[in-house]
PDB file of C-alpha atoms in Angstrom:
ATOM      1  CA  UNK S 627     105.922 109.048  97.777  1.00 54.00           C
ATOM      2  CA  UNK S 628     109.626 107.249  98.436  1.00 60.00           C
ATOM      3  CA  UNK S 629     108.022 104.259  96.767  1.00 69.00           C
ATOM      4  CA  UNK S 630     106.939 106.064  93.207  1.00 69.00           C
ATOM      5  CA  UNK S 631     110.370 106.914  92.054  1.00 71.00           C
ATOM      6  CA  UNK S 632     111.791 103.529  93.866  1.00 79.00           C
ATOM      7  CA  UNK S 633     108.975 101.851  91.745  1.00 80.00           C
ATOM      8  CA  UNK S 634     109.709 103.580  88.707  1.00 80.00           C
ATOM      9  CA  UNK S 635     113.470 102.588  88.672  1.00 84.00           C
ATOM     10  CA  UNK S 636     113.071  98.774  89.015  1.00 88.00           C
ATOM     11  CA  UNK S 637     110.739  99.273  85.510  1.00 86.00           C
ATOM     12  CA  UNK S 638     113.888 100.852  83.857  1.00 91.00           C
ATOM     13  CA  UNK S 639     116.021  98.648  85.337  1.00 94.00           C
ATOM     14  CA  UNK S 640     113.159  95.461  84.203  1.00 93.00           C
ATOM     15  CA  UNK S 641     112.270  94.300  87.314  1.00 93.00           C
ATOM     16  CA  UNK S 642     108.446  93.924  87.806  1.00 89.00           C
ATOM     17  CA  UNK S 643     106.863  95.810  90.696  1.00 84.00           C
ATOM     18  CA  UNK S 644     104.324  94.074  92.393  1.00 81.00           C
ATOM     19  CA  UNK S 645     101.943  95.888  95.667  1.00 75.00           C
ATOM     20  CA  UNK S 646     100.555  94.290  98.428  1.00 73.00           C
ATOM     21  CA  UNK S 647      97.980  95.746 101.073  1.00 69.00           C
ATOM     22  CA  UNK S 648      99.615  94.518 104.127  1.00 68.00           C
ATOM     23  CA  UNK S 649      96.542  94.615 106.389  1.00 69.00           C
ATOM     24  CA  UNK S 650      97.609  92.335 109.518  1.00 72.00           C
ATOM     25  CA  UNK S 651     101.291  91.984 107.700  1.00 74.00           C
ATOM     26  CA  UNK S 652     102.896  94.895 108.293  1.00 71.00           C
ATOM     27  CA  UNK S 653     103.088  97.384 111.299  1.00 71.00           C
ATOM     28  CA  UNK S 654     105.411  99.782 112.063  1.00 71.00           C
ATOM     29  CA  UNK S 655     105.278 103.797 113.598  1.00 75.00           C
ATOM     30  CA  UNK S 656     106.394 105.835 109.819  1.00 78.00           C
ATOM     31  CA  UNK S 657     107.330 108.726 112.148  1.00 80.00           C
ATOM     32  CA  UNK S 658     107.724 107.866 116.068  1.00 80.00           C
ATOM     33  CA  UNK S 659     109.929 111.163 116.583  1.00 81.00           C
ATOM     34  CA  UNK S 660     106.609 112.842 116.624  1.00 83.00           C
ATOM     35  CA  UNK S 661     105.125 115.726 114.476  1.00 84.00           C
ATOM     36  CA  UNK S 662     108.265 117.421 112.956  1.00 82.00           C
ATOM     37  CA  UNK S 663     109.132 114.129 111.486  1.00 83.00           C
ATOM     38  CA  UNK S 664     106.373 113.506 110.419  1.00 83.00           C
ATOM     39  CA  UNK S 665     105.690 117.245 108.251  1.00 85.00           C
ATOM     40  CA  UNK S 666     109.587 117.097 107.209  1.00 83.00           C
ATOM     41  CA  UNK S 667     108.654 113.455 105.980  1.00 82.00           C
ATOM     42  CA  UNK S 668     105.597 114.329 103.754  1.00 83.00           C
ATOM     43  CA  UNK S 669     107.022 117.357 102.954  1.00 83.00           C
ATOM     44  CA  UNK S 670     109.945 116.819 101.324  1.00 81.00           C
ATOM     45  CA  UNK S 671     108.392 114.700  98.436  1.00 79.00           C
ATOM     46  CA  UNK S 672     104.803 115.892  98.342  1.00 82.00           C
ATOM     47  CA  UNK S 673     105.427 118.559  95.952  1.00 82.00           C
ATOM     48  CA  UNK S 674     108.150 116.580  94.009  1.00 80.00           C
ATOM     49  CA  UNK S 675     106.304 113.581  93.769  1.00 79.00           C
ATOM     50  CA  UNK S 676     103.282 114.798  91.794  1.00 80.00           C
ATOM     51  CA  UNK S 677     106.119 114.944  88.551  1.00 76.00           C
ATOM     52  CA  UNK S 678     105.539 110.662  88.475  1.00 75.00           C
ATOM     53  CA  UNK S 679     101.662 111.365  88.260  1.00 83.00           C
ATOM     54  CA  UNK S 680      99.431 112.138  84.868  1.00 88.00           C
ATOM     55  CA  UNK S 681      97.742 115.066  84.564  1.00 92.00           C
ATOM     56  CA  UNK S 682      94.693 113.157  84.420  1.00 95.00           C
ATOM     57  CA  UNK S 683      95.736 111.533  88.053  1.00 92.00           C
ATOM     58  CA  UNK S 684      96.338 115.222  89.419  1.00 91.00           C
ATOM     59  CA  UNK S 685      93.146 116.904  88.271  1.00 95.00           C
ATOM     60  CA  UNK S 686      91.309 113.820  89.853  1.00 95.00           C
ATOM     61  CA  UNK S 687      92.743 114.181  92.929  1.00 92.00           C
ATOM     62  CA  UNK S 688      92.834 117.947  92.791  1.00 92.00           C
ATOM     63  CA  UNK S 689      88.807 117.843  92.514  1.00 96.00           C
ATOM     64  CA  UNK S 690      88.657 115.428  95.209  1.00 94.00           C
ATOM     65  CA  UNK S 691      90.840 117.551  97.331  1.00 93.00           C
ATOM     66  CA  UNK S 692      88.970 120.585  96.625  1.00 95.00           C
ATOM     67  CA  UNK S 693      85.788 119.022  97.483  1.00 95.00           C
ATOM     68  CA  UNK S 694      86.857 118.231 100.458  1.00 95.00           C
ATOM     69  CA  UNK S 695      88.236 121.508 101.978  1.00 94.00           C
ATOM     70  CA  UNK S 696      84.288 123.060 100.207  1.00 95.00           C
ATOM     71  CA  UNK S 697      82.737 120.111 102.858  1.00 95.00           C
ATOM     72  CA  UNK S 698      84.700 121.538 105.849  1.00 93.00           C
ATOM     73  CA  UNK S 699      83.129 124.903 105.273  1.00 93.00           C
ATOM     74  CA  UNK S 700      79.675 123.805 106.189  1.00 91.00           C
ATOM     75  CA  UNK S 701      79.492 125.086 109.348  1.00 89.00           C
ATOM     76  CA  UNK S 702      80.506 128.823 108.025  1.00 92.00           C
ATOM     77  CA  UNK S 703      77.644 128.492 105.543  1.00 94.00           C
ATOM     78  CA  UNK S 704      75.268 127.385 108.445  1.00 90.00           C
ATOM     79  CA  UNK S 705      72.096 129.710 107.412  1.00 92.00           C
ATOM     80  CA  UNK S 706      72.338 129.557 104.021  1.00 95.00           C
ATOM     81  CA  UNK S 707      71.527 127.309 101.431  1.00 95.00           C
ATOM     82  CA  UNK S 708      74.738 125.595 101.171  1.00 94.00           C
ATOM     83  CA  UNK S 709      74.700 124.237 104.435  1.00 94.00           C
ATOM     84  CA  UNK S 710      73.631 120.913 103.918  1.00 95.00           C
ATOM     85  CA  UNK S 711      74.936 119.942 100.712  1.00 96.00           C
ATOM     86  CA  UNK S 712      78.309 120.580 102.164  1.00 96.00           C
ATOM     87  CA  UNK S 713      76.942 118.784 105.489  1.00 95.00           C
ATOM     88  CA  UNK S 714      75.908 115.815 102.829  1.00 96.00           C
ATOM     89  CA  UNK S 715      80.078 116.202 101.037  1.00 96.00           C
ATOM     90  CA  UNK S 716      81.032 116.349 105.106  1.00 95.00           C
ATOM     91  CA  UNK S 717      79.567 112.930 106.150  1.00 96.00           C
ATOM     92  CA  UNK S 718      80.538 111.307 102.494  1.00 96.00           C
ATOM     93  CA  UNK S 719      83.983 112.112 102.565  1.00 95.00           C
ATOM     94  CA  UNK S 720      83.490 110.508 106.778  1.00 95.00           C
ATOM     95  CA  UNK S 721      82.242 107.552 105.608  1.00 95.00           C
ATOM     96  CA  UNK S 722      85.373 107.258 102.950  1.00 94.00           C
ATOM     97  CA  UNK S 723      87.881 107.981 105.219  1.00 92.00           C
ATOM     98  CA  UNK S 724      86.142 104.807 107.620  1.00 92.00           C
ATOM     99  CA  UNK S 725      86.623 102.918 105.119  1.00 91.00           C
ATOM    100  CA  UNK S 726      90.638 104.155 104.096  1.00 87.00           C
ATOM    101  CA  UNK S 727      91.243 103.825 107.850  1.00 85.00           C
ATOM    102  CA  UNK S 728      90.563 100.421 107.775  1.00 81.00           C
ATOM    103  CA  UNK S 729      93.576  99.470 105.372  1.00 76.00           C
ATOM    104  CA  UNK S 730      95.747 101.873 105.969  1.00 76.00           C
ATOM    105  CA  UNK S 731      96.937 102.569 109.763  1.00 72.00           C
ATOM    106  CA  UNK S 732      95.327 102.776 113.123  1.00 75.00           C
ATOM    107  CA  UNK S 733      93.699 106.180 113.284  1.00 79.00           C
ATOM    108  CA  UNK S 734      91.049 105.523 115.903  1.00 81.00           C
ATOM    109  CA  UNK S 735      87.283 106.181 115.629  1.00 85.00           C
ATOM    110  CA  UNK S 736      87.642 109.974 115.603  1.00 88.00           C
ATOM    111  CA  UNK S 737      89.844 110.684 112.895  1.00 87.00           C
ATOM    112  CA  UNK S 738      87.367 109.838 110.163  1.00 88.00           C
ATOM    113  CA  UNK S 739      85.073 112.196 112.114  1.00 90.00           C
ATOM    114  CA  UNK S 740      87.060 114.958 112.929  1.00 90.00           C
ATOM    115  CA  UNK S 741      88.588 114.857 109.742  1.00 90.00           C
ATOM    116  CA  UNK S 742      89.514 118.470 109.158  1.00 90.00           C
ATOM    117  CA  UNK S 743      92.054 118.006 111.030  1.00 91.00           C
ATOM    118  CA  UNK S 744      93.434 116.215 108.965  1.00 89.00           C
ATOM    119  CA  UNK S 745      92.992 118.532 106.226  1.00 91.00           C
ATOM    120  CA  UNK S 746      94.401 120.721 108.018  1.00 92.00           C
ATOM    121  CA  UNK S 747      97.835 118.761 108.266  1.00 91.00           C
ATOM    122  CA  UNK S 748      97.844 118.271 104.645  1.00 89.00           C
ATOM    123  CA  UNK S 749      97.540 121.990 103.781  1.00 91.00           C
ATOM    124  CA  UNK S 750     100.239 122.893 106.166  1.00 91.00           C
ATOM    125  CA  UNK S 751     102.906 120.048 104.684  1.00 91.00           C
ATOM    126  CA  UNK S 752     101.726 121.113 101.153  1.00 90.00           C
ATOM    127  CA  UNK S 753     102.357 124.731 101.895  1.00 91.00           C
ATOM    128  CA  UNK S 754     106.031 123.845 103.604  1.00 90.00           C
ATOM    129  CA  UNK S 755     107.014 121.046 100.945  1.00 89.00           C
ATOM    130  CA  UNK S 756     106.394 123.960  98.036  1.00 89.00           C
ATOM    131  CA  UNK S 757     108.267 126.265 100.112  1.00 91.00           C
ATOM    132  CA  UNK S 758     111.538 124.263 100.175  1.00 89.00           C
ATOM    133  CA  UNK S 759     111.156 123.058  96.400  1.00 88.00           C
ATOM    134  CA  UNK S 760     110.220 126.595  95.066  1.00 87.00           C
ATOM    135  CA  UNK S 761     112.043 128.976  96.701  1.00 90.00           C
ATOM    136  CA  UNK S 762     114.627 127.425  98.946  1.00 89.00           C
ATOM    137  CA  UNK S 763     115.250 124.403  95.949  1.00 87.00           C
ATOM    138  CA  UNK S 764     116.438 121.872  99.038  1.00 87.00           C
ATOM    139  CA  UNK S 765     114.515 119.792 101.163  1.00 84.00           C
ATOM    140  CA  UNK S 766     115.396 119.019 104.811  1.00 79.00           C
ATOM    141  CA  UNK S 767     115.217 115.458 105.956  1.00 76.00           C
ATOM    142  CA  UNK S 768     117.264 113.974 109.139  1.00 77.00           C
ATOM    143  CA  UNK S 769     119.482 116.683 109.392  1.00 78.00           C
ATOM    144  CA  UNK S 770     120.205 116.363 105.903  1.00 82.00           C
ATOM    145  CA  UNK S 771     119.590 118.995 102.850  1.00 84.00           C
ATOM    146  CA  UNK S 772     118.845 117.444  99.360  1.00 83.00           C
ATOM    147  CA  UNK S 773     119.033 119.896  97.012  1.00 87.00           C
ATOM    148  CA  UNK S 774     116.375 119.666  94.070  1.00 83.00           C
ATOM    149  CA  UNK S 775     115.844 121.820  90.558  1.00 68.00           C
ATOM    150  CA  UNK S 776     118.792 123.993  89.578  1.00 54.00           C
ATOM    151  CA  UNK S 777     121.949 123.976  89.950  1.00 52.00           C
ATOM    152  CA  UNK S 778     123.556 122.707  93.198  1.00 48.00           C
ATOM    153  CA  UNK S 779     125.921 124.843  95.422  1.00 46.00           C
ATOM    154  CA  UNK S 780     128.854 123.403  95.935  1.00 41.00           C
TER     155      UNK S 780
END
């Protein structure tokens, strides 16, 4: 999310911006201090960076997101008619995340699978990163507090 507003000022400053899938290239742990890290991370630009995106870009993936948190309901729907298309959603969004996994990091064979989890995680740093732009207007990252929106106390 760093890399959208990084990206945007190289074009106003002229430089051309240029990405690379580093499959092979590039390896690294983003947050090896473990899961706190990893939700102040995401959170503190998740909420901030949807600003750089269209609205077009953020009703797409608002659909997509949507449809997947409907596919992880299956199994409360399990007698009714809604079972299996959200079984179907369930096992296409699976077979998408294989293939993301692929490019993207090493998430082992169960991620894709188990991939409410996941979900899960993204709800939670959604929920937090809103928190701290919305109501406490700062976001916490490395012991630090970045104050966004407003006014800043001084």
């Amino acid at each position: 999310m760093d890399d959208l507003n990084l990206g945007a000022k190289y074009r106003e400053a002229g430089i051309s911006i240029t990405n690379f899938i580093g499959v092979g290239l590039v390896s690294f742990r983003m947050y090896p201090s473990g899961i706190q890290s990893a939700i102040q991370g995401f959170g503190k630009g998740a909420v901030l960076s949807t600003s750089t995106l269209s609205p077009g870009t953020i009703t797409l993936i608002a659909i997509w997101v949507v449809g997947l948190i409907a596919s992880e309901t299956a199994l409360l729907f399990t007698n009714t008619s809604w079972a299996m298309p959200l079984f179907i959603g369930y096992l296409l969004y699976m077979l998408q995340f294989f293939y993301f996994v692929r490019y993207i990091g090493r998430f082992g064979f169960f991620m894709p699978i188990l991939h409410f989890f996941s979900a899960l995680f993204f709800i939670i740093v959604m929920l937090y990163s809103i928190y701290q732009v919305v109501f406490l207007r700062k976001v916490s990252w490395k012991g630090r507090h970045i104050h966004v929106g407003g006014k800043r106390n001084l």
